[in-house]
């Protein structure tokens, strides 16, 4: 009887310990704060004060980290620090940098939260020069069980972008910083963290009570001798040998796909070494000024030209036609636009406005996606190490010579190289 009471007491103690751990466990929290100059010092301090008051209410053993992002994303305070340390670092932030890699910072935070957690985003929602897209952020957060809570701070706020990030990750967008309080912030983070808590420890069952008379150990029945299946073993050996031969052959073939000039590996979709091709192209070609769409030529006609009377005046001037290369852009929801390609200047395309001849608001494109470079009367396209790649006539390329009629795809935008004949006197 005493033994049974002791076992029950041990089980109750284990259950109470589990309840205490579950009550104090909470998902880790990462603060992702925009430290660029798009947010003023006063706005940054107001946001830091709001978040600091929230951090003061957290238990001292809460796991918190701080990422600050501008030209790059960096861990100002590594994950696992005490809330007081993060609050102190927040108060010392000073705006810096020229760009805002918001999406890259969220990817870094999601990869650090390997067991799930919440990211509190403080930003104006604008992103410049990130390599990651919104879809990349959504996939990373889904894979690591991460939810984003955000509020807006800054002079010019893109609330649509912040609302989209929180919606895709199952989080909450709280609006502008001026309308957010510590209670609202705590409630939103609590809701976002629901279901993301660390797994509870499994209770170890209490040992069974000792018996006065031990039971005799069961005697094992004799096991029949196993018969070795010769036919399946032979088939398995043949399959393994064939797989080894195939892997060895592919390895040798891959080793053989190297450039004889530079030794670089040639991708399966390439017929020649793109690295040597890029080196042969004049990469020093100056980049063209920001391009302006080509206006459609509309020559007004005098009604008298429709008369069938003979022309009574001799032609006193001869006109010539000169070919002009044009890049036509087709983007969903917008009319087609055409741009001249200068015969002596490179033409760059991407999301960033200050470093490209043509900037497009497609989130699936890179900041600088590709360049079209003239050389010896021809044009070459060069992919600038992009995540989603550059597609020419259905083939992914690093570098390729373009010909009239070639269709280029970057992100969700389609381009076509055309030749237009221009009248010259």
Short mmCIF file of C-alpha atoms in Angstrom, two decimals:
data_model
loop_
_atom_site.label_atom_id
_atom_site.label_comp_id
_atom_site.label_asym_id
_atom_site.label_seq_id
_atom_site.Cartn_x
_atom_site.Cartn_y
_atom_site.Cartn_z
CA UNK A 1 0.00 0.00 0.00
CA UNK A 2 2.84 2.38 0.80
CA UNK A 3 4.45 1.65 -2.54
CA UNK A 4 1.24 2.54 -4.43
CA UNK A 5 0.86 5.83 -2.55
CA UNK A 6 4.49 6.75 -3.33
CA UNK A 7 3.97 6.04 -7.05
CA UNK A 8 0.84 8.19 -7.16
CA UNK A 9 2.67 11.05 -5.44
CA UNK A 10 5.49 10.86 -8.02
CA UNK A 11 2.99 10.99 -10.89
CA UNK A 12 1.24 14.05 -9.41
CA UNK A 13 4.59 15.78 -8.94
CA UNK A 14 5.54 15.16 -12.58
CA UNK A 15 2.18 16.55 -13.79
CA UNK A 16 2.55 19.70 -11.69
CA UNK A 17 6.07 20.24 -13.04
CA UNK A 18 4.79 19.98 -16.62
CA UNK A 19 2.03 22.50 -15.93
CA UNK A 20 4.56 24.98 -14.52
CA UNK A 21 6.82 24.63 -17.59
CA UNK A 22 3.87 25.10 -19.96
CA UNK A 23 2.77 28.20 -18.09
CA UNK A 24 6.19 29.88 -18.32
CA UNK A 25 7.22 28.70 -21.84
CA UNK A 26 6.64 31.13 -24.68
CA UNK A 27 7.87 31.33 -28.29
CA UNK A 28 11.03 33.40 -28.88
CA UNK A 29 10.65 36.96 -30.17
CA UNK A 30 12.84 38.73 -32.75
CA UNK A 31 12.60 42.50 -33.21
CA UNK A 32 13.31 43.56 -36.80
CA UNK A 33 13.78 47.35 -36.79
CA UNK A 34 14.30 49.61 -39.81
CA UNK A 35 17.44 51.62 -39.08
CA UNK A 36 17.64 53.49 -42.40
CA UNK A 37 17.34 57.23 -42.83
CA UNK A 38 13.80 56.88 -44.18
CA UNK A 39 12.80 56.91 -40.49
CA UNK A 40 13.77 60.03 -38.55
CA UNK A 41 15.59 59.98 -35.21
CA UNK A 42 12.45 61.16 -33.37
CA UNK A 43 10.26 58.47 -34.97
CA UNK A 44 12.85 55.79 -34.24
CA UNK A 45 13.05 56.86 -30.57
CA UNK A 46 9.24 56.89 -30.27
CA UNK A 47 9.06 53.33 -31.64
CA UNK A 48 11.93 52.22 -29.37
CA UNK A 49 10.12 53.71 -26.35
CA UNK A 50 6.91 51.83 -27.21
CA UNK A 51 8.70 48.51 -27.70
CA UNK A 52 10.88 49.11 -24.64
CA UNK A 53 7.83 49.48 -22.39
CA UNK A 54 6.47 46.23 -23.80
CA UNK A 55 9.80 44.46 -23.16
CA UNK A 56 9.81 45.63 -19.52
CA UNK A 57 6.64 43.61 -18.92
CA UNK A 58 8.20 40.37 -20.19
CA UNK A 59 9.73 37.87 -17.77
CA UNK A 60 13.49 38.11 -17.38
CA UNK A 61 13.98 34.63 -18.90
CA UNK A 62 12.12 35.45 -22.15
CA UNK A 63 14.17 34.78 -25.30
CA UNK A 64 14.49 37.98 -27.39
CA UNK A 65 16.78 39.14 -30.21
CA UNK A 66 17.23 42.34 -32.26
CA UNK A 67 17.92 42.68 -36.00
CA UNK A 68 18.58 46.14 -37.44
CA UNK A 69 18.46 46.54 -41.22
CA UNK A 70 19.43 49.31 -43.65
CA UNK A 71 22.04 48.62 -46.37
CA UNK A 72 22.38 45.15 -44.80
CA UNK A 73 20.70 43.14 -42.06
CA UNK A 74 22.73 42.57 -38.89
CA UNK A 75 22.12 41.07 -35.46
CA UNK A 76 22.43 43.97 -33.03
CA UNK A 77 21.55 41.62 -30.13
CA UNK A 78 21.64 37.84 -30.78
CA UNK A 79 18.57 35.74 -30.14
CA UNK A 80 18.36 34.44 -26.57
CA UNK A 81 19.21 37.70 -24.83
CA UNK A 82 17.24 39.16 -21.93
CA UNK A 83 14.51 41.73 -22.75
CA UNK A 84 16.32 44.45 -20.79
CA UNK A 85 19.42 44.14 -23.00
CA UNK A 86 17.33 44.43 -26.16
CA UNK A 87 15.49 47.50 -24.79
CA UNK A 88 18.83 49.17 -24.02
CA UNK A 89 20.13 48.50 -27.57
CA UNK A 90 16.92 49.86 -29.06
CA UNK A 91 17.31 53.18 -27.27
CA UNK A 92 20.82 53.65 -28.69
CA UNK A 93 19.90 53.23 -32.39
CA UNK A 94 20.74 56.04 -34.83
CA UNK A 95 19.39 56.10 -38.44
CA UNK A 96 22.06 55.22 -41.03
CA UNK A 97 22.51 53.69 -44.47
CA UNK A 98 21.13 54.48 -47.92
CA UNK A 99 18.94 51.45 -48.65
CA UNK A 100 16.44 49.24 -46.80
CA UNK A 101 16.77 45.45 -47.13
CA UNK A 102 13.55 44.70 -45.28
CA UNK A 103 12.78 41.32 -46.87
CA UNK A 104 16.38 40.09 -46.45
CA UNK A 105 16.15 40.87 -42.72
CA UNK A 106 12.95 38.84 -42.37
CA UNK A 107 14.63 35.87 -44.08
CA UNK A 108 17.56 36.10 -41.63
CA UNK A 109 15.17 36.21 -38.67
CA UNK A 110 13.08 33.27 -39.92
CA UNK A 111 16.15 31.08 -40.42
CA UNK A 112 17.28 31.80 -36.85
CA UNK A 113 13.87 30.81 -35.38
CA UNK A 114 14.36 27.12 -36.06
CA UNK A 115 11.70 26.05 -33.54
CA UNK A 116 9.18 28.75 -34.50
CA UNK A 117 8.54 32.19 -33.07
CA UNK A 118 7.29 35.73 -33.65
CA UNK A 119 8.96 38.61 -35.52
CA UNK A 120 7.96 42.14 -34.48
CA UNK A 121 8.61 44.34 -37.53
CA UNK A 122 9.04 48.12 -37.11
CA UNK A 123 9.37 49.73 -40.56
CA UNK A 124 7.82 52.04 -43.13
CA UNK A 125 7.23 48.99 -45.33
CA UNK A 126 9.53 50.13 -48.12
CA UNK A 127 12.20 47.80 -49.49
CA UNK A 128 15.24 48.74 -51.56
CA UNK A 129 17.88 46.36 -52.87
CA UNK A 130 16.71 43.14 -51.14
CA UNK A 131 17.61 39.90 -52.88
CA UNK A 132 14.56 38.12 -51.42
CA UNK A 133 10.96 38.56 -52.58
CA UNK A 134 7.76 38.62 -50.56
CA UNK A 135 7.10 35.04 -51.68
CA UNK A 136 10.54 34.01 -50.35
CA UNK A 137 9.66 35.53 -46.96
CA UNK A 138 6.30 33.72 -46.87
CA UNK A 139 7.92 30.37 -47.68
CA UNK A 140 10.68 30.79 -45.08
CA UNK A 141 8.16 31.75 -42.37
CA UNK A 142 5.92 28.82 -43.23
CA UNK A 143 8.86 26.38 -43.14
CA UNK A 144 10.06 27.62 -39.72
CA UNK A 145 6.62 28.35 -38.15
CA UNK A 146 7.22 32.09 -37.90
CA UNK A 147 4.55 34.81 -37.77
CA UNK A 148 5.08 38.53 -38.31
CA UNK A 149 3.51 41.31 -36.24
CA UNK A 150 4.14 44.79 -37.64
CA UNK A 151 3.41 48.44 -37.05
CA UNK A 152 4.39 51.34 -39.31
CA UNK A 153 6.90 54.08 -38.51
CA UNK A 154 8.30 56.71 -40.85
CA UNK A 155 7.48 59.72 -42.96
CA UNK A 156 6.15 57.84 -46.01
CA UNK A 157 4.58 54.48 -45.18
CA UNK A 158 3.70 51.59 -47.52
CA UNK A 159 0.92 50.05 -45.43
CA UNK A 160 -0.05 47.71 -48.27
CA UNK A 161 3.37 46.00 -48.12
CA UNK A 162 3.24 45.63 -44.30
CA UNK A 163 -0.31 44.30 -44.40
CA UNK A 164 0.68 41.77 -47.08
CA UNK A 165 3.68 40.48 -45.10
CA UNK A 166 1.61 39.91 -41.97
CA UNK A 167 -1.29 38.38 -43.90
CA UNK A 168 0.93 35.86 -45.74
CA UNK A 169 2.57 34.72 -42.47
CA UNK A 170 -0.56 34.54 -40.30
CA UNK A 171 0.43 37.56 -38.20
CA UNK A 172 -1.15 40.92 -37.36
CA UNK A 173 -0.71 44.43 -38.78
CA UNK A 174 -1.37 47.07 -36.11
CA UNK A 175 -1.32 50.23 -38.24
CA UNK A 176 0.79 53.33 -37.62
CA UNK A 177 2.91 53.66 -34.50
CA UNK A 178 0.94 56.65 -33.22
CA UNK A 179 -2.16 54.48 -32.71
CA UNK A 180 -0.44 51.50 -31.04
CA UNK A 181 -0.17 51.02 -27.27
CA UNK A 182 1.69 48.51 -25.16
CA UNK A 183 -1.51 46.58 -24.38
CA UNK A 184 -2.38 46.32 -28.07
CA UNK A 185 1.17 45.23 -28.87
CA UNK A 186 1.21 42.59 -26.13
CA UNK A 187 -2.18 41.20 -27.24
CA UNK A 188 -1.13 40.97 -30.90
CA UNK A 189 2.17 39.23 -30.10
CA UNK A 190 0.36 36.85 -27.76
CA UNK A 191 -2.15 35.96 -30.46
CA UNK A 192 0.58 35.48 -33.06
CA UNK A 193 2.56 33.24 -30.70
CA UNK A 194 -0.42 31.03 -29.87
CA UNK A 195 0.39 27.48 -30.96
CA UNK A 196 4.10 28.25 -31.50
CA UNK A 197 5.20 27.45 -27.95
CA UNK A 198 8.10 25.01 -27.54
CA UNK A 199 6.96 21.40 -27.20
CA UNK A 200 6.16 20.38 -23.63
CA UNK A 201 8.45 17.83 -21.99
CA UNK A 202 7.09 14.29 -21.85
CA UNK A 203 6.44 13.15 -18.28
CA UNK A 204 8.41 10.11 -17.22
CA UNK A 205 5.97 7.54 -15.81
CA UNK A 206 6.56 6.45 -12.24
CA UNK A 207 8.23 3.04 -11.87
CA UNK A 208 5.83 0.17 -11.08
CA UNK A 209 5.69 -0.98 -7.44
CA UNK A 210 8.03 -3.78 -6.50
CA UNK A 211 6.44 -7.22 -6.09
CA UNK A 212 7.08 -9.35 -3.02
CA UNK A 213 7.70 -12.47 -5.07
CA UNK A 214 9.40 -11.90 -8.38
CA UNK A 215 7.82 -13.64 -11.33
CA UNK A 216 9.94 -16.23 -13.15
CA UNK A 217 11.54 -14.93 -16.32
CA UNK A 218 9.82 -16.25 -19.43
CA UNK A 219 11.80 -18.79 -21.37
CA UNK A 220 12.40 -17.84 -24.98
CA UNK A 221 11.02 -20.21 -27.54
CA UNK A 222 13.58 -21.65 -29.96
CA UNK A 223 13.76 -19.54 -33.14
CA UNK A 224 13.71 -21.36 -36.44
CA UNK A 225 16.80 -21.05 -38.60
CA UNK A 226 16.37 -18.20 -41.09
CA UNK A 227 16.53 -19.09 -44.73
CA UNK A 228 18.56 -16.62 -46.80
CA UNK A 229 16.50 -15.33 -49.77
CA UNK A 230 19.00 -15.86 -52.58
CA UNK A 231 16.91 -14.49 -55.47
CA UNK A 232 15.95 -11.12 -53.86
CA UNK A 233 19.54 -10.70 -52.65
CA UNK A 234 20.88 -11.26 -56.15
CA UNK A 235 18.41 -8.76 -57.63
CA UNK A 236 19.37 -6.20 -54.97
CA UNK A 237 23.07 -6.66 -55.73
CA UNK A 238 22.45 -6.08 -59.46
CA UNK A 239 20.41 -2.92 -58.76
CA UNK A 240 23.11 -1.53 -56.44
CA UNK A 241 25.84 -2.25 -58.99
CA UNK A 242 23.84 -0.51 -61.74
CA UNK A 243 23.23 2.54 -59.53
CA UNK A 244 26.93 2.79 -58.67
CA UNK A 245 27.84 2.58 -62.36
CA UNK A 246 25.28 5.24 -63.28
CA UNK A 247 26.49 7.63 -60.56
CA UNK A 248 30.10 7.09 -61.56
CA UNK A 249 29.24 7.71 -65.21
CA UNK A 250 27.35 10.90 -64.43
CA UNK A 251 30.20 12.05 -62.24
CA UNK A 252 32.66 11.52 -65.03
CA UNK A 253 30.34 13.29 -67.48
CA UNK A 254 29.96 16.25 -65.11
CA UNK A 255 33.69 16.47 -64.70
CA UNK A 256 33.97 16.50 -68.48
CA UNK A 257 31.64 19.53 -68.76
CA UNK A 258 34.32 22.05 -67.96
CA UNK A 259 35.54 24.95 -70.04
CA UNK A 260 38.94 24.30 -71.68
CA UNK A 261 39.79 28.01 -71.37
CA UNK A 262 39.00 28.85 -67.75
CA UNK A 263 38.14 25.47 -66.19
CA UNK A 264 34.68 26.63 -65.02
CA UNK A 265 31.80 24.17 -64.86
CA UNK A 266 29.41 24.51 -67.81
CA UNK A 267 25.76 24.34 -66.75
CA UNK A 268 23.61 21.59 -68.33
CA UNK A 269 21.52 24.16 -70.22
CA UNK A 270 24.54 25.93 -71.75
CA UNK A 271 26.22 25.08 -75.03
CA UNK A 272 29.30 27.22 -74.27
CA UNK A 273 31.06 28.69 -71.25
CA UNK A 274 29.07 31.74 -70.17
CA UNK A 275 31.92 33.02 -68.00
CA UNK A 276 34.26 33.28 -70.98
CA UNK A 277 31.48 34.80 -73.06
CA UNK A 278 30.88 37.46 -70.42
CA UNK A 279 34.63 38.11 -70.23
CA UNK A 280 34.72 38.59 -74.01
CA UNK A 281 31.87 41.09 -73.92
CA UNK A 282 32.80 44.68 -73.26
CA UNK A 283 31.61 44.91 -69.68
CA UNK A 284 33.09 48.38 -69.43
CA UNK A 285 30.44 49.72 -71.77
CA UNK A 286 28.83 52.75 -70.12
CA UNK A 287 25.29 52.31 -68.87
CA UNK A 288 22.66 54.29 -70.73
CA UNK A 289 20.76 57.11 -69.11
CA UNK A 290 17.27 56.28 -67.76
CA UNK A 291 15.27 55.25 -70.80
CA UNK A 292 12.17 57.01 -72.06
CA UNK A 293 9.45 55.15 -73.99
CA UNK A 294 9.52 55.47 -77.75
CA UNK A 295 6.64 57.61 -79.01
CA UNK A 296 4.59 56.17 -81.85
CA UNK A 297 5.31 58.09 -85.08
CA UNK A 298 2.14 59.58 -86.48
CA UNK A 299 2.71 61.60 -89.65
CA UNK A 300 -0.32 63.75 -90.54
CA UNK A 301 -1.36 63.26 -94.16
CA UNK A 302 -2.65 65.99 -96.42
CA UNK A 303 -6.03 64.93 -97.93
CA UNK A 304 -4.67 65.81 -101.38
CA UNK A 305 -2.42 62.73 -101.38
CA UNK A 306 -5.47 60.61 -102.08
CA UNK A 307 -5.98 62.33 -105.44
CA UNK A 308 -5.10 60.15 -108.45
CA UNK A 309 -3.69 63.00 -110.52
CA UNK A 310 -0.02 62.55 -111.60
CA UNK A 311 2.67 64.19 -109.50
CA UNK A 312 3.79 67.29 -111.30
CA UNK A 313 6.87 68.04 -109.18
CA UNK A 314 10.06 65.98 -109.31
CA UNK A 315 11.38 64.42 -106.10
CA UNK A 316 14.12 66.74 -104.88
CA UNK A 317 15.23 64.81 -101.80
CA UNK A 318 16.12 61.16 -101.20
CA UNK A 319 15.30 59.43 -97.92
CA UNK A 320 17.20 56.49 -96.43
CA UNK A 321 16.16 53.93 -93.84
CA UNK A 322 18.37 53.14 -90.86
CA UNK A 323 17.68 50.21 -88.55
CA UNK A 324 17.21 50.95 -84.84
CA UNK A 325 17.16 48.23 -82.15
CA UNK A 326 14.23 48.48 -79.74
CA UNK A 327 13.35 46.60 -76.54
CA UNK A 328 9.58 46.18 -76.13
CA UNK A 329 8.32 45.59 -72.56
CA UNK A 330 5.09 43.75 -71.80
CA UNK A 331 3.95 43.80 -68.16
CA UNK A 332 0.63 42.51 -66.84
CA UNK A 333 -1.93 45.27 -66.37
CA UNK A 334 0.09 47.88 -68.31
CA UNK A 335 0.26 48.79 -72.01
CA UNK A 336 3.35 47.66 -73.97
CA UNK A 337 6.24 50.12 -73.97
CA UNK A 338 9.30 50.33 -76.24
CA UNK A 339 12.80 51.69 -75.52
CA UNK A 340 15.73 52.44 -77.85
CA UNK A 341 18.94 50.45 -77.32
CA UNK A 342 21.98 52.69 -77.75
CA UNK A 343 24.67 51.12 -79.97
CA UNK A 344 27.47 52.18 -77.59
CA UNK A 345 25.92 51.97 -74.09
CA UNK A 346 24.79 49.11 -71.87
CA UNK A 347 21.09 48.93 -70.99
CA UNK A 348 20.35 47.56 -67.48
CA UNK A 349 16.97 46.37 -66.17
CA UNK A 350 15.84 45.70 -62.57
CA UNK A 351 13.74 46.89 -59.63
CA UNK A 352 16.07 49.59 -58.29
CA UNK A 353 15.48 52.98 -59.87
CA UNK A 354 18.84 54.63 -59.29
CA UNK A 355 21.10 51.99 -60.80
CA UNK A 356 19.17 50.86 -63.89
CA UNK A 357 18.34 52.28 -67.30
CA UNK A 358 14.84 50.83 -66.83
CA UNK A 359 13.30 50.12 -63.41
CA UNK A 360 10.15 47.97 -63.07
CA UNK A 361 7.96 47.41 -60.01
CA UNK A 362 7.94 43.61 -60.24
CA UNK A 363 8.73 41.97 -56.85
CA UNK A 364 9.95 38.78 -58.58
CA UNK A 365 12.80 40.65 -60.28
CA UNK A 366 16.14 41.40 -58.65
CA UNK A 367 17.37 44.92 -57.88
CA UNK A 368 19.62 44.61 -60.94
CA UNK A 369 18.38 41.70 -63.05
CA UNK A 370 20.13 41.76 -66.44
CA UNK A 371 22.13 43.94 -68.81
CA UNK A 372 22.02 44.22 -72.60
CA UNK A 373 25.53 45.07 -73.79
CA UNK A 374 26.50 46.14 -77.35
CA UNK A 375 29.67 44.73 -78.93
CA UNK A 376 30.80 44.84 -82.55
CA UNK A 377 27.34 45.64 -83.86
CA UNK A 378 25.63 42.86 -81.88
CA UNK A 379 23.81 42.83 -78.53
CA UNK A 380 24.47 40.39 -75.68
CA UNK A 381 22.29 39.75 -72.62
CA UNK A 382 24.00 38.99 -69.29
CA UNK A 383 22.16 37.70 -66.21
CA UNK A 384 23.45 39.44 -63.06
CA UNK A 385 23.49 36.37 -60.77
CA UNK A 386 19.75 36.59 -60.07
CA UNK A 387 17.69 34.25 -57.92
CA UNK A 388 14.89 33.62 -60.44
CA UNK A 389 17.13 33.74 -63.50
CA UNK A 390 16.86 35.29 -66.98
CA UNK A 391 14.99 33.30 -69.65
CA UNK A 392 15.60 33.73 -73.40
CA UNK A 393 13.22 31.87 -75.73
CA UNK A 394 12.39 29.46 -72.90
CA UNK A 395 16.01 28.72 -71.91
CA UNK A 396 17.67 29.99 -68.74
CA UNK A 397 20.92 31.75 -69.66
CA UNK A 398 23.87 33.45 -68.03
CA UNK A 399 24.96 35.17 -71.24
CA UNK A 400 23.77 34.91 -74.83
CA UNK A 401 23.85 36.86 -78.07
CA UNK A 402 20.48 38.37 -78.89
CA UNK A 403 18.83 38.42 -82.29
CA UNK A 404 15.72 40.27 -83.48
CA UNK A 405 12.60 38.46 -82.34
CA UNK A 406 14.18 36.93 -79.21
CA UNK A 407 11.78 36.92 -76.24
CA UNK A 408 13.28 37.57 -72.79
CA UNK A 409 11.54 36.86 -69.50
CA UNK A 410 12.66 38.24 -66.13
CA UNK A 411 10.33 37.70 -63.20
CA UNK A 412 6.81 38.21 -64.52
CA UNK A 413 7.83 40.73 -67.21
CA UNK A 414 8.34 39.84 -70.88
CA UNK A 415 10.71 41.66 -73.24
CA UNK A 416 11.22 41.37 -76.99
CA UNK A 417 14.11 42.60 -79.12
CA UNK A 418 12.87 44.25 -82.31
CA UNK A 419 14.36 46.20 -85.19
CA UNK A 420 12.63 49.37 -86.36
CA UNK A 421 13.62 51.24 -89.47
CA UNK A 422 14.11 54.94 -88.93
CA UNK A 423 13.91 57.43 -91.78
CA UNK A 424 16.98 59.62 -92.20
CA UNK A 425 17.72 62.29 -94.83
#
